[in-house]
Short mmCIF file of C-alpha atoms in Angstrom, two decimals:
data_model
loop_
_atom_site.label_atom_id
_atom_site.label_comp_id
_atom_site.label_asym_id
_atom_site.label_seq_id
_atom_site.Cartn_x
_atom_site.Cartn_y
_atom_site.Cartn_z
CA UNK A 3 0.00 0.00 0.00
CA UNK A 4 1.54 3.53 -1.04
CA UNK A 5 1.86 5.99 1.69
CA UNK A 6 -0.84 8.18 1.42
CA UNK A 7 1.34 11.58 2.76
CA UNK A 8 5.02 10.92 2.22
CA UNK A 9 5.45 14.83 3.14
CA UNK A 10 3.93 17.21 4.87
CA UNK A 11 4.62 21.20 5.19
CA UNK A 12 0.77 22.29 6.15
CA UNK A 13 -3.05 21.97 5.39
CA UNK A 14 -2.10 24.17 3.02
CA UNK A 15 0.63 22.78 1.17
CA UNK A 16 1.52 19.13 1.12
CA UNK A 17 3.02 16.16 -1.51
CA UNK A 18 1.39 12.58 -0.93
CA UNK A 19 1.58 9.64 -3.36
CA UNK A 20 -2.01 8.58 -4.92
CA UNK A 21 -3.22 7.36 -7.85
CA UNK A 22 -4.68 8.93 -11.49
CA UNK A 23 -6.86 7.72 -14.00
CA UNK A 24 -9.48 8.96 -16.44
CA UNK A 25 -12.21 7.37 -14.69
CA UNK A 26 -11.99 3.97 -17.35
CA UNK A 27 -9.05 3.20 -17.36
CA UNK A 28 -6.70 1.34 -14.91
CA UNK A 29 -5.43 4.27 -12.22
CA UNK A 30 -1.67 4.44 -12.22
CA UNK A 31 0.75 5.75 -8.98
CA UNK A 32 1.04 9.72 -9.66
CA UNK A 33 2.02 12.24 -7.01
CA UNK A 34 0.01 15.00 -5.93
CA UNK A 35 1.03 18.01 -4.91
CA UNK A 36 -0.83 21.02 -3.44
CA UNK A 37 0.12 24.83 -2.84
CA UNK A 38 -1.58 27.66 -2.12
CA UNK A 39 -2.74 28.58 -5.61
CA UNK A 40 -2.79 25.16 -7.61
CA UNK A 41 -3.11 21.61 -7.47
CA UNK A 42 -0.60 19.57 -9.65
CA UNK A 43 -0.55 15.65 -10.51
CA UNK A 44 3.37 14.55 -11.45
CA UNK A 45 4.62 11.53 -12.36
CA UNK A 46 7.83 9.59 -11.94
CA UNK A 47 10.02 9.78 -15.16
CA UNK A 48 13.64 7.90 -15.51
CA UNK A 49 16.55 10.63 -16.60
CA UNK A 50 19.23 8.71 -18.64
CA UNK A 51 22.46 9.49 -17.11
CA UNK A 52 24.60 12.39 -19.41
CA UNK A 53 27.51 10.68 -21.31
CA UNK A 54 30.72 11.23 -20.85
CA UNK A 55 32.00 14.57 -22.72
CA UNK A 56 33.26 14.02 -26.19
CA UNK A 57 36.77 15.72 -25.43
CA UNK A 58 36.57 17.03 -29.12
CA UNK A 59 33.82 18.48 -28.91
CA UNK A 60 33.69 22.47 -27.87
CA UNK A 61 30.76 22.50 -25.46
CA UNK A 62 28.25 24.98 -25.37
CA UNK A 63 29.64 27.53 -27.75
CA UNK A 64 29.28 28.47 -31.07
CA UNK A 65 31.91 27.35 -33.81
CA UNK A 66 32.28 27.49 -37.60
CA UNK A 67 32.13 24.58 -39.74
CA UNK A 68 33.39 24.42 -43.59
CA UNK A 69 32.25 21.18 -45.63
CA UNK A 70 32.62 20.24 -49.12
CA UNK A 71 29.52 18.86 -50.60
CA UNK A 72 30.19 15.00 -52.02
CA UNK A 73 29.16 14.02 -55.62
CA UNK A 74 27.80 11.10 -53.88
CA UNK A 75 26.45 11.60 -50.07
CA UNK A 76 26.07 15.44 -50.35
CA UNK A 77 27.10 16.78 -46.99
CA UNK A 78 26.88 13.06 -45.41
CA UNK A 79 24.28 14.47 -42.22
CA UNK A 80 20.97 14.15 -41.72
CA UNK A 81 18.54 16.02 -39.20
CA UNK A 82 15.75 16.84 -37.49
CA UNK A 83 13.82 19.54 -35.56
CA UNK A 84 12.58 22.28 -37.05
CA UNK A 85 10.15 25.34 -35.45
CA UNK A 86 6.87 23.37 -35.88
CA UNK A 87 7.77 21.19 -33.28
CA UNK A 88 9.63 23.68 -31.22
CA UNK A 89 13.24 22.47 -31.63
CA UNK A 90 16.65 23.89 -33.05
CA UNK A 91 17.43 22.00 -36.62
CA UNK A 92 19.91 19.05 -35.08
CA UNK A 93 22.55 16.87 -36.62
CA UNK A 94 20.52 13.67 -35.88
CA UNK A 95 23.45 11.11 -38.05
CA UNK A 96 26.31 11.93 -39.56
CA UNK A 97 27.34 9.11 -42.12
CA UNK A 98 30.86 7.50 -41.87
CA UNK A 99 33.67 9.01 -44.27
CA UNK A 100 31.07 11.27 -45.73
CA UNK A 101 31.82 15.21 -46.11
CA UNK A 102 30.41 15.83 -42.41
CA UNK A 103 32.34 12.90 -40.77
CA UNK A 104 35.43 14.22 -43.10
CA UNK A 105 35.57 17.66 -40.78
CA UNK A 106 36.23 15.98 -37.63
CA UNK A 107 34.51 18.94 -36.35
CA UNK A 108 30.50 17.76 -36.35
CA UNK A 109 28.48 15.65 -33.87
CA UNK A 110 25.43 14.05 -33.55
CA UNK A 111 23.48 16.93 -31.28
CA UNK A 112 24.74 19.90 -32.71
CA UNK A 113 22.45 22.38 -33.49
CA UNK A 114 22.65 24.51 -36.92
CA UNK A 115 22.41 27.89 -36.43
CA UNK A 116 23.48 29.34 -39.67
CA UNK A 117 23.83 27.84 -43.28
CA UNK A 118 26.65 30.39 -45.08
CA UNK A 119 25.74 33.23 -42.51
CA UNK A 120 22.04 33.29 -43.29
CA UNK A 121 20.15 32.17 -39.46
CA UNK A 122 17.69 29.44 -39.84
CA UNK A 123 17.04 28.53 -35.89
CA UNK A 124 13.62 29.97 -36.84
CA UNK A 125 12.83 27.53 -40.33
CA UNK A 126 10.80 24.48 -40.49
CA UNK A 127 11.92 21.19 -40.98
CA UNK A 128 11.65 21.09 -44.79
CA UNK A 129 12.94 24.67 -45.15
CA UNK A 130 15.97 23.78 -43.63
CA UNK A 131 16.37 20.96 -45.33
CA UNK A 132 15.74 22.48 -48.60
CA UNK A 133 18.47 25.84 -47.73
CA UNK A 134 21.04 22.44 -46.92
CA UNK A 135 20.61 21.13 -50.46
CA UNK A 136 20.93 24.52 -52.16
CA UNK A 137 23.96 25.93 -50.22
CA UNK A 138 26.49 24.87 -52.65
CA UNK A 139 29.16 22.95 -53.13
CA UNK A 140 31.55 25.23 -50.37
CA UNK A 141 28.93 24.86 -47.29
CA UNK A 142 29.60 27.02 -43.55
CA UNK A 143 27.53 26.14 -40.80
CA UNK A 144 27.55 27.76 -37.94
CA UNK A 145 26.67 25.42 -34.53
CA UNK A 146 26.46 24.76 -31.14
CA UNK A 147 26.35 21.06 -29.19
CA UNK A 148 23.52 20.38 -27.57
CA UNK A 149 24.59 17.44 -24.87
CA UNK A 150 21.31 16.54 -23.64
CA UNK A 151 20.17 15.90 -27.10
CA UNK A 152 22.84 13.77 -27.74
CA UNK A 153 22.00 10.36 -26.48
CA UNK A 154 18.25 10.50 -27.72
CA UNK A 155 19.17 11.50 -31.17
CA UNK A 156 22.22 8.36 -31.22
CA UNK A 157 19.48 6.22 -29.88
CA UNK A 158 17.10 6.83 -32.85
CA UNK A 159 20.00 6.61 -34.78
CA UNK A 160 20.13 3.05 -34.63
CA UNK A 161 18.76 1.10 -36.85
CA UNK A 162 17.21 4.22 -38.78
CA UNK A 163 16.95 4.68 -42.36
CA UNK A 164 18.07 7.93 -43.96
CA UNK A 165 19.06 9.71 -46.41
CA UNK A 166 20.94 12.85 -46.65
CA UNK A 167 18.92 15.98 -45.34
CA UNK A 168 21.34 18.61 -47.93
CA UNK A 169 20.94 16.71 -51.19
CA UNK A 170 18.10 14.43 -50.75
CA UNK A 171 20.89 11.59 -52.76
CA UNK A 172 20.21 8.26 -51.00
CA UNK A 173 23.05 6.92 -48.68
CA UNK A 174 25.28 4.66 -50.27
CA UNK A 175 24.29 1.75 -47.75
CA UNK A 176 20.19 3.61 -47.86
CA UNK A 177 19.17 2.50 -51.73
CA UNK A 178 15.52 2.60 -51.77
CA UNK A 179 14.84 3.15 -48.15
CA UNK A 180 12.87 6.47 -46.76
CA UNK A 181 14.11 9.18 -44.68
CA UNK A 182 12.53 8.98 -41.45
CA UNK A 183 15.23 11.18 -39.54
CA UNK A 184 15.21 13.77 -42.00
CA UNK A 185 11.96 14.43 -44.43
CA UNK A 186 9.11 12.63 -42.81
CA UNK A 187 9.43 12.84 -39.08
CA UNK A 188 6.65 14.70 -37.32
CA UNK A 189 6.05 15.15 -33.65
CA UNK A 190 2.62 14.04 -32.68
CA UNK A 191 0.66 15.56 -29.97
CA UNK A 192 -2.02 13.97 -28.26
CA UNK A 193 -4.79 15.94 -26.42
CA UNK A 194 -5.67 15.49 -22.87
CA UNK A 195 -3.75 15.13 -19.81
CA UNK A 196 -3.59 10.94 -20.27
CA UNK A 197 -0.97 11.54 -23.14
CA UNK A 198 1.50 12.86 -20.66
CA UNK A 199 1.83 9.47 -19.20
CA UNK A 200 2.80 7.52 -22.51
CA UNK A 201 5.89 5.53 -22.87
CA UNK A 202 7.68 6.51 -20.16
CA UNK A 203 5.21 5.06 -17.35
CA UNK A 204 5.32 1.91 -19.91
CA UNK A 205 8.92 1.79 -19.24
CA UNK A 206 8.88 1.82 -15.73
CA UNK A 207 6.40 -1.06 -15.50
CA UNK A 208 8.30 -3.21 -17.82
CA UNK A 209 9.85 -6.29 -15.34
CA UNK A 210 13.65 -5.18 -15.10
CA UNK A 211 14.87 -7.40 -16.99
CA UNK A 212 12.85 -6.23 -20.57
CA UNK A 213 13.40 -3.13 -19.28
CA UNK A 214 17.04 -2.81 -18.85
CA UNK A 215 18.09 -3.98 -22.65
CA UNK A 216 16.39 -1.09 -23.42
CA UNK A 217 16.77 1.41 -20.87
CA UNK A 218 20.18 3.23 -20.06
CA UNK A 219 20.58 3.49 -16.62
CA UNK A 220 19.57 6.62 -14.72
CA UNK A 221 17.89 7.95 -11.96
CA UNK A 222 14.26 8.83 -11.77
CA UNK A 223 12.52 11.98 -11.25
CA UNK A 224 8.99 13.65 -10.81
CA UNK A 225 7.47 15.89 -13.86
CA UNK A 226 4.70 17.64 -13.68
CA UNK A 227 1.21 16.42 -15.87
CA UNK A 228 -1.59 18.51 -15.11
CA UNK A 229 -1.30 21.85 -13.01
CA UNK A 230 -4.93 22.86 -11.97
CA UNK A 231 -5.25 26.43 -10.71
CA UNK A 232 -7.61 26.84 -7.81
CA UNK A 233 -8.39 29.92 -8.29
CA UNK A 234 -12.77 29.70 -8.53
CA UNK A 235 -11.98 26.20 -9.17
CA UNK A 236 -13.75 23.02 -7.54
CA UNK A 237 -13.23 19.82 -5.84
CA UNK A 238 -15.76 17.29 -6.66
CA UNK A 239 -16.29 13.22 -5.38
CA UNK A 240 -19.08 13.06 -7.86
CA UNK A 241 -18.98 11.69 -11.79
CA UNK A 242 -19.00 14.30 -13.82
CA UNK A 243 -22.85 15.23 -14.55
CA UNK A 244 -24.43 12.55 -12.52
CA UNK A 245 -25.33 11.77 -8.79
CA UNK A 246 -22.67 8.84 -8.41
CA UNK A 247 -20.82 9.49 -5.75
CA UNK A 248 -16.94 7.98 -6.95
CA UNK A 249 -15.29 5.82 -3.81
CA UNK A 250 -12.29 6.56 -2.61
CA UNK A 251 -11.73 9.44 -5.05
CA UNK A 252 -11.98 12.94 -6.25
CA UNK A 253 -11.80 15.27 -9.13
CA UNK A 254 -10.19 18.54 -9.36
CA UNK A 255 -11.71 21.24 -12.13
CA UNK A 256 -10.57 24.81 -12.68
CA UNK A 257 -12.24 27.55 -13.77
CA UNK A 258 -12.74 26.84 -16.85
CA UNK A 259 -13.97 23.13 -16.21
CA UNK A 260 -12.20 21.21 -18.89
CA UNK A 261 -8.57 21.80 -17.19
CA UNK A 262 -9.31 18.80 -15.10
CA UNK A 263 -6.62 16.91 -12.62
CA UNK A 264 -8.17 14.05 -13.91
CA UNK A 265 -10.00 11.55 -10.78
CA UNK A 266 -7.44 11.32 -7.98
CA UNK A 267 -7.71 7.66 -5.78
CA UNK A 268 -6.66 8.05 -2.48
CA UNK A 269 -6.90 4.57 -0.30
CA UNK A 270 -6.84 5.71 3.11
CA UNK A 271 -10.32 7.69 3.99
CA UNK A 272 -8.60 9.76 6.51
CA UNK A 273 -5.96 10.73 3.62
CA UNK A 274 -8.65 10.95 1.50
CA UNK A 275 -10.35 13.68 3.53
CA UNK A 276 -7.69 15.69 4.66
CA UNK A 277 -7.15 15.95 1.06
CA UNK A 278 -10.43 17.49 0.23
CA UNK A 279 -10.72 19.37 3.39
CA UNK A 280 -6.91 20.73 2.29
CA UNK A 281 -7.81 21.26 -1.43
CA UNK A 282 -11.43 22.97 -0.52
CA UNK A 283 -9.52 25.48 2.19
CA UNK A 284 -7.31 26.84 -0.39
CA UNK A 285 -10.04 27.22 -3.23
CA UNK A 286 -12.41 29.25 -0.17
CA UNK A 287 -9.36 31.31 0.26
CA UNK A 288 -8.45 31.77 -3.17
CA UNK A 289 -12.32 31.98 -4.36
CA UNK A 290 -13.10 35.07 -1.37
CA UNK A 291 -9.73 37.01 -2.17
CA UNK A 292 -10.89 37.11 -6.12
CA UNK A 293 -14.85 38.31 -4.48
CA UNK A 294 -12.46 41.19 -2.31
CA UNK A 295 -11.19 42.22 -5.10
CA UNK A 296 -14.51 42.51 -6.66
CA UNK A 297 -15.75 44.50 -3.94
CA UNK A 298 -13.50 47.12 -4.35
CA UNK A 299 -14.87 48.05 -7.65
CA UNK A 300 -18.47 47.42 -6.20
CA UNK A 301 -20.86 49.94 -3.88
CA UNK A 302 -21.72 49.08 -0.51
CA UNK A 303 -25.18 47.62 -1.37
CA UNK A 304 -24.10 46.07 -4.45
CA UNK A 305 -20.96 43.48 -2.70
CA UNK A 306 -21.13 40.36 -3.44
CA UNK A 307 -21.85 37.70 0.16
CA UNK A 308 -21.16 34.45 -2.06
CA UNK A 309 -19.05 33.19 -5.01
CA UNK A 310 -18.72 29.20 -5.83
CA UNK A 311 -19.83 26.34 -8.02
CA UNK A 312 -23.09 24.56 -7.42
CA UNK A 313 -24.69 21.83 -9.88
CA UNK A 314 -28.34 22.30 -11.29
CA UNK A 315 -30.40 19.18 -11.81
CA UNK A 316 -32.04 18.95 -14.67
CA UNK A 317 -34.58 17.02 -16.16
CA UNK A 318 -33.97 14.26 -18.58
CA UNK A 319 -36.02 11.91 -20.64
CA UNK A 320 -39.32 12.70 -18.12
CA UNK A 321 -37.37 11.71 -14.99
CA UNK A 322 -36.28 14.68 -13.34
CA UNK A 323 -32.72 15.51 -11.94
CA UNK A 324 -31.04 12.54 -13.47
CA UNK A 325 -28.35 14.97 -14.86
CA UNK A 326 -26.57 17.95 -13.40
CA UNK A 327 -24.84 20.69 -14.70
CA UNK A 328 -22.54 22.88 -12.98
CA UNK A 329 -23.13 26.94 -12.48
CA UNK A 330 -20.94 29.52 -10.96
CA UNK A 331 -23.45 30.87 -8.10
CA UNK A 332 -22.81 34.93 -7.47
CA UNK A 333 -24.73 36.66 -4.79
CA UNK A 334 -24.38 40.48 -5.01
CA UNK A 335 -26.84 43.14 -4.01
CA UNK A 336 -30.19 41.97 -4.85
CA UNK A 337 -29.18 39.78 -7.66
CA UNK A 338 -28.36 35.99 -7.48
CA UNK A 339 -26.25 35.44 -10.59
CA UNK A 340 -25.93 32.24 -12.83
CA UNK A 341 -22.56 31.72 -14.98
CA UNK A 342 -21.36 29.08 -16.75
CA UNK A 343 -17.74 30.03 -16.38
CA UNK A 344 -16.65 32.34 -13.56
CA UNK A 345 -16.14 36.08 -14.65
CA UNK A 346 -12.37 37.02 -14.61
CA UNK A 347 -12.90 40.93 -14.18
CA UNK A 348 -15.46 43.36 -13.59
CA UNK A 349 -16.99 43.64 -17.23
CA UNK A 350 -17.43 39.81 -17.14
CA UNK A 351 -19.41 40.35 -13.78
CA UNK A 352 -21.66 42.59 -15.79
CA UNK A 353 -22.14 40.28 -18.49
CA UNK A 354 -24.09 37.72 -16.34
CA UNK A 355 -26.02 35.50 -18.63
CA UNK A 356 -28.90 34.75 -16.52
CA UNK A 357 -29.61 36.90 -13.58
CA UNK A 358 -32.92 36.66 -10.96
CA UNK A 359 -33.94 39.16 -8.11
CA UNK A 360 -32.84 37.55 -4.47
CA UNK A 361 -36.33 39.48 -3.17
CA UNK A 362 -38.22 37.81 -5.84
CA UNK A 363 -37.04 34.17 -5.20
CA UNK A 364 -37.40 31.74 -2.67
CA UNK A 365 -34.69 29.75 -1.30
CA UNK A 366 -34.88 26.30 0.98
CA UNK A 367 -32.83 23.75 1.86
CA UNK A 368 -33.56 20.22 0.81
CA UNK A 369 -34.16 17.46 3.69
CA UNK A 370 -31.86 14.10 3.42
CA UNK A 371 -35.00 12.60 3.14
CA UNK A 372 -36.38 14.88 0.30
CA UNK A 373 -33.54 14.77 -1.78
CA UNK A 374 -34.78 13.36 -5.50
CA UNK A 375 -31.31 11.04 -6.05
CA UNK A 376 -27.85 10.19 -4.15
CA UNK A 377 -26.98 13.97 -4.37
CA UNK A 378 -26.84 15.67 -0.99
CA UNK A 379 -26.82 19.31 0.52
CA UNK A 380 -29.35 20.03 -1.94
CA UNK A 381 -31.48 23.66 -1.93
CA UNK A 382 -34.53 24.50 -3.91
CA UNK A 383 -34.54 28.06 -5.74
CA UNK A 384 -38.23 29.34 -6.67
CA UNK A 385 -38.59 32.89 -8.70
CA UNK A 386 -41.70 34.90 -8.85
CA UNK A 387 -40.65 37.10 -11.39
CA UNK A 388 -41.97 36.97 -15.14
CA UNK A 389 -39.48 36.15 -17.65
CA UNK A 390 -37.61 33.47 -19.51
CA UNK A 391 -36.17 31.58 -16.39
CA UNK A 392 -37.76 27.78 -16.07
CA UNK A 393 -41.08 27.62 -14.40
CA UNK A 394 -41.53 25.88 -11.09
CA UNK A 395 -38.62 24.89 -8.64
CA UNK A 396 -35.13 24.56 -9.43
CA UNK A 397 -33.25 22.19 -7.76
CA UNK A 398 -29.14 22.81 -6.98
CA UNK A 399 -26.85 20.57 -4.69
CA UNK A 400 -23.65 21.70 -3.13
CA UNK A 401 -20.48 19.57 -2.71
CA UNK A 402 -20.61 19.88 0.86
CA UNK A 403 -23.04 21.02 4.06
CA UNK A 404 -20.19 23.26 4.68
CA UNK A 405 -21.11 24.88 1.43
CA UNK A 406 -24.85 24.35 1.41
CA UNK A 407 -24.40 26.64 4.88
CA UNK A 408 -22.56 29.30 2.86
CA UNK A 409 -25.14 29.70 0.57
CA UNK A 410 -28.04 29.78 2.99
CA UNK A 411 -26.27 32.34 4.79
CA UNK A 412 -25.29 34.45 2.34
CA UNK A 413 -28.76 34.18 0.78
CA UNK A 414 -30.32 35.11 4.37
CA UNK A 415 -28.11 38.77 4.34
CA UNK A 416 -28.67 39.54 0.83
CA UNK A 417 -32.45 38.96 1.60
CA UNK A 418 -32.67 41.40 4.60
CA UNK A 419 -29.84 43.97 2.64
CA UNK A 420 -32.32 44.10 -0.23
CA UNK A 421 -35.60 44.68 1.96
CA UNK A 422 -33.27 47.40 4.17
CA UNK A 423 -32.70 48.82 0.48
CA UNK A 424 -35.92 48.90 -1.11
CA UNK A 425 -37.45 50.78 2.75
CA UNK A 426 -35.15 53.17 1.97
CA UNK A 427 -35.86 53.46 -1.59
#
């Protein structure tokens, strides 16, 4: 069993081991950790170790390179990188007794800066590629070694077919084969936190000994996945949309609800709720400084008492509540506001979507044994007022009775505030 808080600084910041998945998919060991402003799921990567320096290699400067282009072989290199995936253009092979290899002064992981004085650090793959094959036969480059690159680029080196990146000639020893290092190499993204994880956690669960003929030794450190900022975020136990109530685990969602940690298992249920309790105090903190800072831009009857997510049942295929969708609940002045994303500024705050009067509605808290479904710390919300808003009762829940208190009270003040108002008036 994994320790479920291997350190501990505060409530408010803390690092425990737990375990990630997408909710389908097996969870795998992740560590969370938690500051004041975000919640952030890493996982445990293995660093090769660096190689020993090349002693003929000048490191980390830049340095001129002549080569004569080859009849047969062109400049004898191939490469890859290029500004579309975010990479310098680097020497990924350089082909034995070839024009490159005949310098003595290139290596695999140097980085091409300049082709004959003209800078192409900023060119795409294929536009590098094609200034390399139209340089002439008298070629300068201008470089710098990269040494971390080194070891991944001799790595894919093996075994690879290529052909030369400055003439597009096949390699002697390459007839017929197609240039993976140098023409058709992409980088492929995949959406969604779950890509982060790829081969690396694959790696790590291999049995040592499939792992090691392929592995380089190393040691093993923790990358960050997912960052979730807390900020008007929320922490939620329930599936997404539904009133299942997830064992043993929770879900973390920004403000804007995609950015998801993804759902977090915890083992122990006392770990499991000092996490929530943890996560929820620094979203209340985080959630009432942003509604401060509103205020200050706000008049003394128009402050907003409440900020903070609820979910709205709502009816579905005639049986009511089975689905719930969530709203960003603002209570300022006399006017209970509905959002579907939190506002990030004062002209967002004015730009509520869907806005009732506080005097015109009626607001009650919903009985354990009234509530319509597993959902608890439920409230009712009943307007009076003509308009487009959906007739008859609408029915929120709150993550927690902590919560469902908030609102209540917070609903009670803006209540007598607004009656206090409209005397005056």
């Amino acid at each position: 069993m994994m320790t479920p808080i291997e350190e501990k600084k505060d409530d408010k910041i803390r690092t425990g081991m737990v375990q990630v998945s997408d909710g389908k998919s097996r969870p795998m060991p992740a560590r969370l950790a938690l500051t004041m402003e975000a919640v952030t799921v890493q996982r445990e990567i293995l660093v090769p170790p660096q190689p020993p320096r090349d002693s003929r290699v000048p490191h980390a400067r830049e340095r001129m390179v002549q080569i004569t282009r080859q009849k047969v072989g062109g400049l004898g290199l191939s490469i890859k990188g290029g500004s579309e995936h975010k990479l310098p253009i680097l020497i990924s092979k350089i082909y034995k007794d070839q024009a490159a290899d005949q310098t003595g002064q290139l290596f695999v992981g140097d980085a091409v800066i300049k082709v004959n004085g003209e800078y192409i650090t900023a060119c795409k793959h294929d536009d590098a590629v094609n200034i390399l094959r139209n340089a002439g036969d008298i070629v300068v480059l201008t470089v710098k070694h990269y040494r971390a690159a080194t070891p991944f680029l001799q790595k894919q080196a093996e075994g690879a077919s290529d052909t030369d990146s400055s003439t597009g000639d096949d390699h002697p020893s390459l007839h017929n084969k197609v240039d993976d290092n140098c023409n058709t190499e992409k980088t492929e993204t995949n959406g969604g936190w779950q890509s982060a994880w790829g081969d690396s956690q694959e790696a790590l669960s291999r049995p040592s000994s499939v792992a090691s003929d392929r592995l380089p030794e190393g040691t093993k450190e923790w990358v960050d996945v997912i960052s979730v900022p807390l900020m008007m975020g929320y922490v939620t136990r329930y599936v997404l949309g539904t009133d299942k109530l997830r064992p043993g685990a929770f879900e973390v969602r920004g403000a804007r609800t995609h950015v998801t940690t993804g759902i977090i298992h915890v083992d122990e249920p006392a770990a499991l709720s000092h996490w929530l309790k943890s996560i929820s105090d620094n979203i209340m903190g985080l959630t009432n400084l942003q509604m401060k800072l509103f205020n200050r831009h706000l008049a003394g009857g128009e402050r907003i008492e409440y900020m903070g997510w609820v979910q709205e049942g709502e009816v579905c295929g005639g049986q009511p509540w089975q689905t719930y969708r969530p709203k960003f609940l603002i209570l300022k002045g006399t006017d209970v506001m509905l959002f579907d994303t939190p506002p990030a500024n004062i002209t967002e705050l004015a730009k509520c979507p869907e806005t009732l009067k506080v005097y015109q509605t009626m607001f009650r808290t919903v009985k354990e044994s009234e509530t319509v479904d597993w959902r608890q710390h439920c409230f009712l919300v009943q307007s009076s007022a003509p308009g487009p808003s959906p007739a008859g009762p609408r029915y929120f829940s709150t993550e927690t009775r902590q919560e469902l208190l908030r609102v209540e009270a917070a609903w009670t003040a803006n209540i007598v505030n607004s009656v206090i108002r409209l005397g005056v008036s």
